[in-house]
Amino acid sequence: MNPSLNGHHPRKRANYHTVVAIVEDKPGVLMRVASLFRRRGFNIESLTVGHSEMPGLSRMTIVVDGDSAPVEQVEKQLYKLIDVIKVSDLSQEDIVARELAMIKVRCNNVNRHELLDIANVFRADVVDIATNSIILQVVGDEDKIDGLIKMCEPYGIRELSRTGRIAMVRGTKTTTVHEPEPERIARIHQTQGRRVEGDLPFSSD
Amino acid sequence: MARMTGAQMVLEGLQREGVEVIFGYPGGVVLPLYDTLPQYPGIRHILVRHEQGAAHMADGYARASGRMGVCLGTSGPGATNLVTGICTAWMDSVPVFALTGNVSRTLLGKDGFQEADITGITHSITKHNYLVMRPEEIPLTIREAAHICRTGRPGPVLVDIPKDVFQESAEFDWPEQVHLRGYRPTYEGHAGMIRRAAELIDQARRPIIIAGHGVIWSDAQDELVALAEKAEIPVITTFLGIGAFPEAHRLSYGWLGMHGMFYANMAADNADLVIGVGMRFDDRAMGRFKDFNPGVKIIHIDIDPAEIGKNFPTAVPIVGSAKNVLPRLTEHVREAKHTEWLQWIDQVREEHPSLHIRESRRMLPQYVVRTLYEETEGNATIVTGVGQHQMWAGQHYFYKRPRQLISSGGLGTMGFELPGAIGAQVALPDAEVWAICGDGGFQMTMQELAVVVDENLPLKIAIFNNGYLGMVRQWQQLFYDRNFVAVAMTQPDFCKIADAYGIRAIRVETKAEVAPAIREARAHKGPILIDFMIDQEENVWPMVPAGAALSETIEAPAEELAR
C-alpha cells in the first residue's frame, strides 16, 4: 500500500474548530495569516481562501486544532492583523461544512465497474476516465471523503487532492461584514491601486 | 491637490503627521528622497553611523517624548540593519515609523543588487507594513501607517518604497481621515466589566495593582494614583512600568520580577486580587506561570484584547486604555483601608529590604547608581542597555515620573543604551539624560558617539565596566557551576575612544572618585563619558532563577554580602 496515504484514515476531530476570517483582498494577506499561525504555534488542519460576496474582501476558512491553542487566542491574534476585518468561530454554530476532493484511482476493464458502483454510492462524479485510471470528484464533509478514499485504497490511489473545508452557518445568520467603506475611501482604495491588478513580487498567495 | 514626486509626497506626508526628526542613513535607492530633503527644512535629518542606531534612536526619541519616532534606511542591508531596532520597539510597544527604500519595481523579485524582502522579513515584528507600488498610494499609506503606529497599543510600522516610486510624480491626495475596517482600537472599557471589577476590588482584602508600560503610554499616572489612594491599594510596577507610579509614594512597593524587589514579588504572590494595568503578565515579571499565586483573582486592564487571558485566566477583562478605564474604576470603588495588608508587606520589606547597599571599600555598581540618584536629585532621564547594569539602574535609582527610565525590556537588546539615549536627548534637548551602559553593550553600538558630536548633544555616558558580560557571568556562576565561558572581555580604553571622537572622558577607579566625577560631568556643558571600573564580580540580587516561581525568589547569599 502507498505509505503516503496512511494519514488518511479517519482522524480524531474532537477539538477541531472552524474559524472564518473575512480579510482584505490584498497582496500578502495569506502570508500574514500563515505566519501568525506558525509563530504562535497554532496548528492548521486546513485553510482555504477565495472571494466573498463583497468586492475587495476574501473569505478564509481555517480549521484549527484547538489542542494547540485556545480558539479565543486564535481569534484575538487574527484580529490584531490590520487586514483581518471579521473573525467568527463556527464551532458552536449549526453549520454546513463541505470539502471537495479529486481522487485518481488505478483501474482496468475488469474492476472499473466496481469503482463506478462505489462512486455512485458516494454520489461522486467521474470527471476523467482513461484505460488505466479514473478521476473521481466528490463533495461532502470530511468523513464522507475519508470514506470514499478508504474504499478506493484497495484499487491503488495514484493521486489525491483535497480543497480543505469551507463552511457557512445555516439559517439567516451570516459571518459577513455589513459595513461598506465610505465612498471616498473606497475610491481611494480602488483608484489608487490598493487592489493592484496582476501579480506582485513576494505575493506568496 | 498638487502634483509631486513620490519623494516629495513622503516628506510632505510625514511633515503633516508632525514629524520633525528623521534618524537615517542614505544609500542608492533612497537618494531621490535625500535629494528632496532640503526642500523640507522643517524636518531635521540626523545622520547615524549604523541603521540599527537609527531604529534605536527613533525608539528612544519616542519613549522619551511620547511622539512617533522615524528612522530611515536604504534597501537590502540598510533595511535589514533596522530589524533589531524594529523588533525592540515591537516587543515594548513603541511607535517607531520605519521607512525603507527598495530596488525599482522592475527589479523587485529578481534578486537585484541590495534587494531584500523587508516587508516579508518584518511581518512578524511590525503592527503592519506596506510595500508601496504606486506614487498615488503614498499619502494614504503614510497616513494609515502613522495612524496604526501611534494609536491603540502603539507599535512599529514599516513602509517600503521602490526607488522609481520615489521618482514618479502623481497628485498629492491627502486623506483627512483614516478608515480601516480591520483596525478599531477600543479605548473606552466596558461599563459592566468596570462595575464588576469595582465589586471585586471592594471585596478584596489583599489587592495589589501591577502597573505596566501601558500606563505610561496612555499617560495615566495621575489616574493610577487616584485609584490607589481611594481604595488604598499598594502598587508595584513591571520593569517597563517603572515611573508609572511615583516610587516615593507611600503605596509604592517597587517593581516585581526576576530581579524585582523581594517584597514586591511576595506581595504579588500573596495578594488575593491582582489588578494588572497596561501590562502583559510576561514570564520575566511573573515567574513560572503555573505556580504564580494559586487562587488569586485577576482583573486585567489592557488596550490589546489579545493580551487578556494569554498567560493567565482572567476574572474580569477590561479592554480599554488606562487613561479612560482607571477614572471610571475609581468612581465605582468604595474608599477603603487595607491597613493589615500594607503592614504585612511593610514587614516583609523590613525583613528583606532588597535595596540596602552594604558597606564596602569596593566600588559597588549599586553605589554608583545610588550616588547618581543623589547627585541628580532623582531628576535625570536614565537610558540603559541590557544586563546587570540595567537591573541596578532600575533598582537603585528612584523614579518619580513616567518616561524617566528608558530601557529595552521585552527584547533585551544589548547596544540599545547609546543610540536610545541619543534619541531621548534629541527629544528632550534641555533634559539631563544619562546613558547607563554595559561595557559589552556599549561596544555593540559605540560608533554612534559620532552622532553625539555631530549634534552636539549634552549627553552623559556612564559605562559600568567590569570586564565581563556580567549577567551571563552571573548565570554561569550560579547555574553552570562557575564554568565561565566567553564572558571575560578585553576592553579597549573607553576614555581614549571618547577622546578620539572629541568627547571628554573621566576614568573612575575608586569609590571616592564616584561623586566628584558625576559632579564634574554635570557641570560640563557638552557630552562626557565616565568609565566606572566597577567591582568585577558583583551579582544582581534578589533573583528569581529562570523557570522558578515568584515565591522562590532568592536573596544575596551571605558569602557575597561579606565581600
CSV table of N, CA and C in Angstrom, one decimal, chain B residues 94-227:
chain,number,residue,atom,x,y,z
B,94,VAL,N,6.4,50.4,21.1
B,94,VAL,CA,6.9,51.8,21.0
B,94,VAL,C,6.6,52.2,19.5
B,95,PRO,N,6.0,53.4,19.3
B,95,PRO,CA,5.6,53.8,18.0
B,95,PRO,C,6.8,54.3,17.2
B,96,VAL,N,7.4,53.4,16.4
B,96,VAL,CA,8.5,53.7,15.6
B,96,VAL,C,8.1,53.5,14.1
B,97,PHE,N,8.3,54.5,13.3
B,97,PHE,CA,7.9,54.5,11.9
B,97,PHE,C,9.2,54.3,11.1
B,98,ALA,N,9.3,53.1,10.5
B,98,ALA,CA,10.5,52.8,9.7
B,98,ALA,C,10.2,52.9,8.3
B,99,LEU,N,11.1,53.7,7.6
B,99,LEU,CA,10.9,54.0,6.2
B,99,LEU,C,12.1,53.3,5.5
B,100,THR,N,11.8,52.5,4.5
B,100,THR,CA,13.0,52.0,3.7
B,100,THR,C,12.7,52.2,2.2
B,101,GLY,N,13.8,52.2,1.5
B,101,GLY,CA,13.8,52.2,0.0
B,101,GLY,C,13.9,50.8,-0.4
B,102,ASN,N,13.5,50.5,-1.6
B,102,ASN,CA,13.8,49.2,-2.2
B,102,ASN,C,14.2,49.4,-3.7
B,103,VAL,N,14.6,48.3,-4.3
B,103,VAL,CA,15.0,48.5,-5.7
B,103,VAL,C,13.8,48.8,-6.6
B,104,SER,N,14.0,49.3,-7.8
B,104,SER,CA,13.0,49.7,-8.6
B,104,SER,C,12.0,48.6,-8.9
B,105,ARG,N,10.8,48.9,-9.3
B,105,ARG,CA,9.7,47.9,-9.4
B,105,ARG,C,10.1,46.8,-10.3
B,106,THR,N,10.7,47.2,-11.5
B,106,THR,CA,11.0,46.1,-12.4
B,106,THR,C,12.1,45.1,-11.9
B,107,LEU,N,12.8,45.5,-10.9
B,107,LEU,CA,13.9,44.6,-10.4
B,107,LEU,C,13.4,43.8,-9.2
B,108,LEU,N,12.2,44.2,-8.6
B,108,LEU,CA,11.7,43.5,-7.4
B,108,LEU,C,11.6,42.0,-7.7
B,109,GLY,N,12.0,41.2,-6.8
B,109,GLY,CA,11.8,39.8,-7.0
B,109,GLY,C,12.9,39.2,-7.9
B,110,LYS,N,13.8,40.0,-8.4
B,110,LYS,CA,14.9,39.5,-9.3
B,110,LYS,C,16.2,39.4,-8.6
B,111,ASP,N,16.2,39.5,-7.3
B,111,ASP,CA,17.5,39.4,-6.5
B,111,ASP,C,18.5,40.5,-7.0
B,112,GLY,N,18.0,41.7,-7.2
B,112,GLY,CA,18.8,42.8,-7.7
B,112,GLY,C,19.8,43.2,-6.6
B,113,PHE,N,20.8,44.0,-7.0
B,113,PHE,CA,21.8,44.5,-6.0
B,113,PHE,C,21.0,45.2,-4.8
B,114,GLN,N,21.4,44.8,-3.6
B,114,GLN,CA,20.8,45.4,-2.4
B,114,GLN,C,19.3,45.2,-2.3
B,115,GLU,N,18.8,44.1,-2.8
B,115,GLU,CA,17.4,43.9,-2.6
B,115,GLU,C,17.2,43.0,-1.4
B,116,ALA,N,16.2,43.3,-0.6
B,116,ALA,CA,15.8,42.4,0.5
B,116,ALA,C,14.3,42.6,0.6
B,117,ASP,N,13.6,41.5,0.8
B,117,ASP,CA,12.2,41.5,1.0
B,117,ASP,C,11.9,41.9,2.4
B,118,ILE,N,12.0,43.2,2.7
B,118,ILE,CA,11.9,43.7,4.1
B,118,ILE,C,10.5,43.7,4.6
B,119,THR,N,9.5,43.7,3.7
B,119,THR,CA,8.1,43.6,4.3
B,119,THR,C,7.9,42.2,4.7
B,120,GLY,N,8.4,41.2,3.9
B,120,GLY,CA,8.3,39.8,4.4
B,120,GLY,C,9.1,39.6,5.7
B,121,ILE,N,10.3,40.2,5.7
B,121,ILE,CA,11.1,40.0,6.9
B,121,ILE,C,10.5,40.5,8.2
B,122,THR,N,9.8,41.7,8.0
B,122,THR,CA,9.3,42.4,9.2
B,122,THR,C,7.8,42.1,9.5
B,123,HIS,N,7.2,41.2,8.8
B,123,HIS,CA,5.8,40.9,9.1
B,123,HIS,C,5.5,40.7,10.5
B,124,SER,N,6.3,39.8,11.1
B,124,SER,CA,6.0,39.4,12.5
B,124,SER,C,6.5,40.3,13.6
B,125,ILE,N,7.2,41.4,13.2
B,125,ILE,CA,7.7,42.4,14.2
B,125,ILE,C,7.2,43.8,13.9
B,126,THR,N,6.2,43.9,13.1
B,126,THR,CA,5.5,45.2,13.0
B,126,THR,C,4.1,45.1,13.2
B,127,LYS,N,3.4,46.2,13.6
B,127,LYS,CA,1.9,46.2,13.7
B,127,LYS,C,1.4,46.0,12.3
B,128,HIS,N,2.0,46.6,11.3
B,128,HIS,CA,1.6,46.5,9.9
B,128,HIS,C,2.7,47.0,9.1
B,129,ASN,N,2.8,46.5,7.8
B,129,ASN,CA,3.8,47.1,6.9
B,129,ASN,C,3.3,47.2,5.5
B,130,TYR,N,3.9,48.0,4.7
B,130,TYR,CA,3.4,48.3,3.4
B,130,TYR,C,4.5,48.3,2.4
B,131,LEU,N,4.2,47.7,1.2
B,131,LEU,CA,5.1,47.9,0.1
B,131,LEU,C,4.3,48.7,-0.9
B,132,VAL,N,4.8,49.9,-1.1
B,132,VAL,CA,4.1,50.9,-1.9
B,132,VAL,C,4.4,50.8,-3.4
B,133,MET,N,3.5,50.4,-4.2
B,133,MET,CA,3.8,50.1,-5.6
B,133,MET,C,3.4,51.3,-6.6
B,134,ARG,N,2.8,52.3,-6.1
B,134,ARG,CA,2.4,53.4,-7.0
B,134,ARG,C,2.6,54.7,-6.2
B,135,PRO,N,3.0,55.8,-6.8
B,135,PRO,CA,3.2,57.0,-6.0
B,135,PRO,C,1.8,57.5,-5.5
B,136,GLU,N,0.7,57.3,-6.2
B,136,GLU,CA,-0.6,57.7,-5.7
B,136,GLU,C,-0.9,57.2,-4.4
B,137,GLU,N,-0.3,56.0,-4.1
B,137,GLU,CA,-0.7,55.4,-2.8
B,137,GLU,C,0.0,56.0,-1.6
B,138,ILE,N,1.1,56.8,-1.9
B,138,ILE,CA,1.9,57.2,-0.8
B,138,ILE,C,1.2,58.0,0.3
B,139,PRO,N,0.4,59.1,-0.1
B,139,PRO,CA,-0.3,59.9,1.0
B,139,PRO,C,-1.1,59.0,1.9
B,140,LEU,N,-1.9,58.1,1.3
B,140,LEU,CA,-2.8,57.3,2.2
B,140,LEU,C,-2.0,56.3,3.0
B,141,THR,N,-0.9,55.8,2.4
B,141,THR,CA,-0.1,54.9,3.1
B,141,THR,C,0.6,55.5,4.3
B,142,ILE,N,1.2,56.7,4.1
B,142,ILE,CA,1.8,57.4,5.2
B,142,ILE,C,0.8,57.7,6.3
B,143,ARG,N,-0.4,58.1,5.9
B,143,ARG,CA,-1.4,58.5,6.9
B,143,ARG,C,-1.9,57.3,7.7
B,144,GLU,N,-2.1,56.2,7.0
B,144,GLU,CA,-2.6,55.0,7.6
B,144,GLU,C,-1.5,54.4,8.5
B,145,ALA,N,-0.3,54.4,8.0
B,145,ALA,CA,0.8,53.8,8.8
B,145,ALA,C,1.1,54.6,10.1
B,146,ALA,N,1.0,55.9,10.0
B,146,ALA,CA,1.3,56.7,11.2
B,146,ALA,C,0.1,56.5,12.2
B,147,HIS,N,-1.1,56.4,11.6
B,147,HIS,CA,-2.3,56.2,12.5
B,147,HIS,C,-2.1,54.8,13.2
B,148,ILE,N,-1.8,53.8,12.5
B,148,ILE,CA,-1.6,52.5,13.1
B,148,ILE,C,-0.5,52.5,14.1
B,149,CYS,N,0.6,53.2,13.8
B,149,CYS,CA,1.8,53.2,14.6
B,149,CYS,C,1.5,53.8,16.0
B,150,ARG,N,0.7,54.9,16.1
B,150,ARG,CA,0.6,55.5,17.4
B,150,ARG,C,-0.7,55.4,18.1
B,151,THR,N,-1.7,54.7,17.5
B,151,THR,CA,-3.0,54.6,18.2
B,151,THR,C,-3.1,53.2,18.8
B,152,GLY,N,-4.1,53.0,19.6
B,152,GLY,CA,-4.3,51.7,20.2
B,152,GLY,C,-3.1,51.3,21.0
B,153,ARG,N,-2.7,50.0,20.9
B,153,ARG,CA,-1.4,49.7,21.5
B,153,ARG,C,-0.3,50.1,20.5
B,154,PRO,N,0.5,51.1,20.9
B,154,PRO,CA,1.4,51.6,19.9
B,154,PRO,C,2.4,50.5,19.4
B,155,GLY,N,3.0,50.7,18.3
B,155,GLY,CA,4.0,49.7,17.8
B,155,GLY,C,4.6,50.1,16.5
B,156,PRO,N,5.7,49.5,16.1
B,156,PRO,CA,6.3,49.9,14.9
B,156,PRO,C,5.6,49.5,13.6
B,157,VAL,N,5.7,50.4,12.6
B,157,VAL,CA,5.2,50.1,11.3
B,157,VAL,C,6.4,50.3,10.3
B,158,LEU,N,6.3,49.7,9.1
B,158,LEU,CA,7.4,49.8,8.1
B,158,LEU,C,6.7,50.1,6.8
B,159,VAL,N,7.3,51.1,6.1
B,159,VAL,CA,6.8,51.5,4.8
B,159,VAL,C,8.0,51.3,3.8
B,160,ASP,N,7.8,50.5,2.8
B,160,ASP,CA,8.9,50.1,1.9
B,160,ASP,C,8.5,50.7,0.5
B,161,ILE,N,9.4,51.5,0.0
B,161,ILE,CA,9.1,52.2,-1.3
B,161,ILE,C,10.2,52.0,-2.3
B,162,PRO,N,9.9,51.4,-3.5
B,162,PRO,CA,10.9,51.2,-4.5
B,162,PRO,C,11.4,52.5,-5.0
B,163,LYS,N,12.6,52.5,-5.5
B,163,LYS,CA,13.3,53.7,-5.9
B,163,LYS,C,12.5,54.5,-7.0
B,164,ASP,N,12.0,53.8,-8.0
B,164,ASP,CA,11.3,54.6,-9.1
B,164,ASP,C,9.9,55.1,-8.6
B,165,VAL,N,9.4,54.6,-7.5
B,165,VAL,CA,8.2,55.2,-7.0
B,165,VAL,C,8.5,56.5,-6.3
B,166,PHE,N,9.7,56.6,-5.7
B,166,PHE,CA,10.1,58.0,-5.2
B,166,PHE,C,10.2,59.0,-6.3
B,167,GLN,N,10.6,58.5,-7.5
B,167,GLN,CA,10.9,59.4,-8.6
B,167,GLN,C,9.7,59.8,-9.4
B,168,GLU,N,8.7,58.9,-9.5
B,168,GLU,CA,7.5,59.2,-10.3
B,168,GLU,C,6.6,60.2,-9.7
B,169,SER,N,5.9,60.9,-10.5
B,169,SER,CA,5.0,62.0,-10.0
B,169,SER,C,3.5,61.6,-10.0
B,170,ALA,N,2.8,62.2,-9.1
B,170,ALA,CA,1.3,61.9,-9.1
B,170,ALA,C,0.7,63.1,-8.3
B,171,GLU,N,-0.7,63.1,-8.3
B,171,GLU,CA,-1.4,64.1,-7.5
B,171,GLU,C,-1.3,63.7,-6.0
B,172,PHE,N,-1.0,64.7,-5.2
B,172,PHE,CA,-1.0,64.5,-3.7
B,172,PHE,C,-2.4,64.6,-3.2
B,173,ASP,N,-3.0,63.5,-2.9
B,173,ASP,CA,-4.3,63.5,-2.4
B,173,ASP,C,-4.3,63.0,-0.9
B,174,TRP,N,-4.3,64.0,0.0
B,174,TRP,CA,-4.2,63.7,1.4
B,174,TRP,C,-5.5,63.4,2.0
B,175,PRO,N,-5.7,62.2,2.5
B,175,PRO,CA,-7.0,61.8,3.1
B,175,PRO,C,-7.1,62.4,4.5
B,176,GLU,N,-8.2,63.2,4.8
B,176,GLU,CA,-8.3,63.8,6.1
B,176,GLU,C,-8.5,62.8,7.2
B,177,GLN,N,-9.3,61.7,6.9
B,177,GLN,CA,-9.5,60.7,7.9
B,177,GLN,C,-9.0,59.4,7.4
B,178,VAL,N,-8.7,58.5,8.4
B,178,VAL,CA,-8.3,57.2,8.1
B,178,VAL,C,-9.4,56.3,8.4
B,179,HIS,N,-9.7,55.4,7.5
B,179,HIS,CA,-10.7,54.4,7.7
B,179,HIS,C,-10.2,53.0,7.4
B,180,LEU,N,-10.0,52.3,8.5
B,180,LEU,CA,-9.5,50.9,8.4
B,180,LEU,C,-10.6,50.0,9.0
B,181,ARG,N,-11.2,49.2,8.2
B,181,ARG,CA,-12.3,48.3,8.7
B,181,ARG,C,-11.7,47.3,9.7
B,182,GLY,N,-10.4,46.9,9.5
B,182,GLY,CA,-9.9,45.9,10.3
B,182,GLY,C,-9.1,46.4,11.5
B,183,TYR,N,-9.2,47.7,11.8
B,183,TYR,CA,-8.4,48.2,12.9
B,183,TYR,C,-9.3,49.3,13.7
B,184,ARG,N,-9.8,48.9,14.8
B,184,ARG,CA,-10.6,49.8,15.6
B,184,ARG,C,-10.3,49.6,17.1
B,185,PRO,N,-9.2,50.2,17.5
B,185,PRO,CA,-8.9,50.0,18.9
B,185,PRO,C,-10.0,50.5,19.9
B,186,THR,N,-10.2,49.7,20.9
B,186,THR,CA,-11.2,50.1,21.9
B,186,THR,C,-10.5,50.9,23.1
B,187,TYR,N,-11.0,52.1,23.3
B,187,TYR,CA,-10.4,52.9,24.3
B,187,TYR,C,-11.2,52.9,25.6
B,188,GLU,N,-12.5,52.7,25.4
B,188,GLU,CA,-13.5,53.1,26.5
B,188,GLU,C,-13.5,52.2,27.7
B,189,GLY,N,-13.5,50.9,27.4
B,189,GLY,CA,-13.7,50.0,28.6
B,189,GLY,C,-15.2,49.7,28.8
B,190,HIS,N,-15.5,48.4,29.0
B,190,HIS,CA,-16.9,48.0,29.1
B,190,HIS,C,-17.5,48.4,30.4
B,191,ALA,N,-18.6,49.1,30.4
B,191,ALA,CA,-19.2,49.7,31.7
B,191,ALA,C,-19.5,48.5,32.7
B,192,GLY,N,-20.1,47.5,32.2
B,192,GLY,CA,-20.4,46.3,33.1
B,192,GLY,C,-19.2,45.7,33.7
B,193,MET,N,-18.2,45.6,32.9
B,193,MET,CA,-16.9,45.0,33.4
B,193,MET,C,-16.3,45.9,34.4
B,194,ILE,N,-16.4,47.2,34.2
B,194,ILE,CA,-15.8,48.1,35.2
B,194,ILE,C,-16.5,48.0,36.5
B,195,ARG,N,-17.8,47.8,36.4
B,195,ARG,CA,-18.6,47.7,37.7
B,195,ARG,C,-18.2,46.4,38.4
B,196,ARG,N,-18.1,45.3,37.6
B,196,ARG,CA,-17.7,44.0,38.2
B,196,ARG,C,-16.3,44.1,38.8
B,197,ALA,N,-15.4,44.8,38.1
B,197,ALA,CA,-14.1,45.0,38.7
B,197,ALA,C,-14.1,45.7,40.0
B,198,ALA,N,-14.9,46.8,40.0
B,198,ALA,CA,-15.1,47.6,41.3
B,198,ALA,C,-15.6,46.7,42.4
B,199,GLU,N,-16.5,45.8,42.1
B,199,GLU,CA,-17.1,44.9,43.1
B,199,GLU,C,-15.9,44.0,43.7
B,200,LEU,N,-15.2,43.5,42.8
B,200,LEU,CA,-14.1,42.6,43.2
B,200,LEU,C,-13.1,43.4,44.1
B,201,ILE,N,-12.8,44.6,43.7
B,201,ILE,CA,-11.8,45.4,44.5
B,201,ILE,C,-12.4,45.7,45.8
B,202,ASP,N,-13.7,46.0,45.9
B,202,ASP,CA,-14.3,46.3,47.2
B,202,ASP,C,-14.3,45.1,48.1
B,203,GLN,N,-14.4,43.9,47.5
B,203,GLN,CA,-14.4,42.6,48.3
B,203,GLN,C,-13.0,42.2,48.8
B,204,ALA,N,-12.0,42.7,48.0
B,204,ALA,CA,-10.6,42.1,48.2
B,204,ALA,C,-10.1,42.6,49.5
B,205,ARG,N,-9.3,41.6,50.2
B,205,ARG,CA,-8.7,42.0,51.4
B,205,ARG,C,-7.2,42.3,51.2
B,206,ARG,N,-6.6,41.7,50.1
B,206,ARG,CA,-5.2,41.9,49.8
B,206,ARG,C,-5.0,42.2,48.3
B,207,PRO,N,-5.6,43.4,47.9
B,207,PRO,CA,-5.5,43.7,46.5
B,207,PRO,C,-4.1,44.3,46.2
B,208,ILE,N,-3.7,44.1,44.9
B,208,ILE,CA,-2.4,44.8,44.5
B,208,ILE,C,-2.6,45.2,43.1
B,209,ILE,N,-2.0,46.4,42.8
B,209,ILE,CA,-2.0,46.9,41.4
B,209,ILE,C,-0.6,46.6,40.8
B,210,ILE,N,-0.6,46.0,39.6
B,210,ILE,CA,0.7,45.8,38.9
B,210,ILE,C,0.5,46.7,37.7
B,211,ALA,N,1.3,47.8,37.7
B,211,ALA,CA,1.2,48.8,36.6
B,211,ALA,C,2.3,48.6,35.6
B,212,GLY,N,2.0,48.7,34.3
B,212,GLY,CA,3.0,48.4,33.2
B,212,GLY,C,3.2,49.6,32.3
B,213,HIS,N,3.9,49.3,31.3
B,213,HIS,CA,4.3,50.3,30.3
B,213,HIS,C,3.0,51.0,29.7
B,214,GLY,N,1.9,50.3,29.6
B,214,GLY,CA,0.7,50.9,29.1
B,214,GLY,C,0.2,52.1,29.9
B,215,VAL,N,0.5,52.1,31.2
B,215,VAL,CA,0.1,53.3,32.0
B,215,VAL,C,0.9,54.5,31.5
B,216,ILE,N,2.1,54.3,31.2
B,216,ILE,CA,3.0,55.3,30.7
B,216,ILE,C,2.5,55.8,29.3
B,217,TRP,N,2.2,54.9,28.5
B,217,TRP,CA,1.8,55.3,27.1
B,217,TRP,C,0.5,55.9,27.0
B,218,SER,N,-0.4,55.6,28.0
B,218,SER,CA,-1.7,56.3,28.0
B,218,SER,C,-1.7,57.5,28.9
B,219,ASP,N,-0.5,57.8,29.5
B,219,ASP,CA,-0.3,59.0,30.3
B,219,ASP,C,-1.3,59.0,31.4
B,220,ALA,N,-1.3,57.9,32.2
B,220,ALA,CA,-2.4,57.7,33.2
B,220,ALA,C,-1.8,57.7,34.6
B,221,GLN,N,-0.6,58.3,34.8
B,221,GLN,CA,0.0,58.2,36.2
B,221,GLN,C,-1.0,58.8,37.2
B,222,ASP,N,-1.5,60.0,36.9
B,222,ASP,CA,-2.4,60.6,37.9
B,222,ASP,C,-3.6,59.8,38.2
B,223,GLU,N,-4.2,59.2,37.2
B,223,GLU,CA,-5.4,58.4,37.3
B,223,GLU,C,-5.1,57.2,38.1
B,224,LEU,N,-3.9,56.6,38.0
B,224,LEU,CA,-3.5,55.5,38.8
B,224,LEU,C,-3.3,55.8,40.2
B,225,VAL,N,-2.7,57.0,40.5
B,225,VAL,CA,-2.5,57.4,41.9
B,225,VAL,C,-3.9,57.6,42.5
B,226,ALA,N,-4.8,58.2,41.8
B,226,ALA,CA,-6.2,58.4,42.4
B,226,ALA,C,-6.8,57.1,42.8
B,227,LEU,N,-6.7,56.1,41.9
B,227,LEU,CA,-7.4,54.8,42.2
B,227,LEU,C,-6.7,54.2,43.5
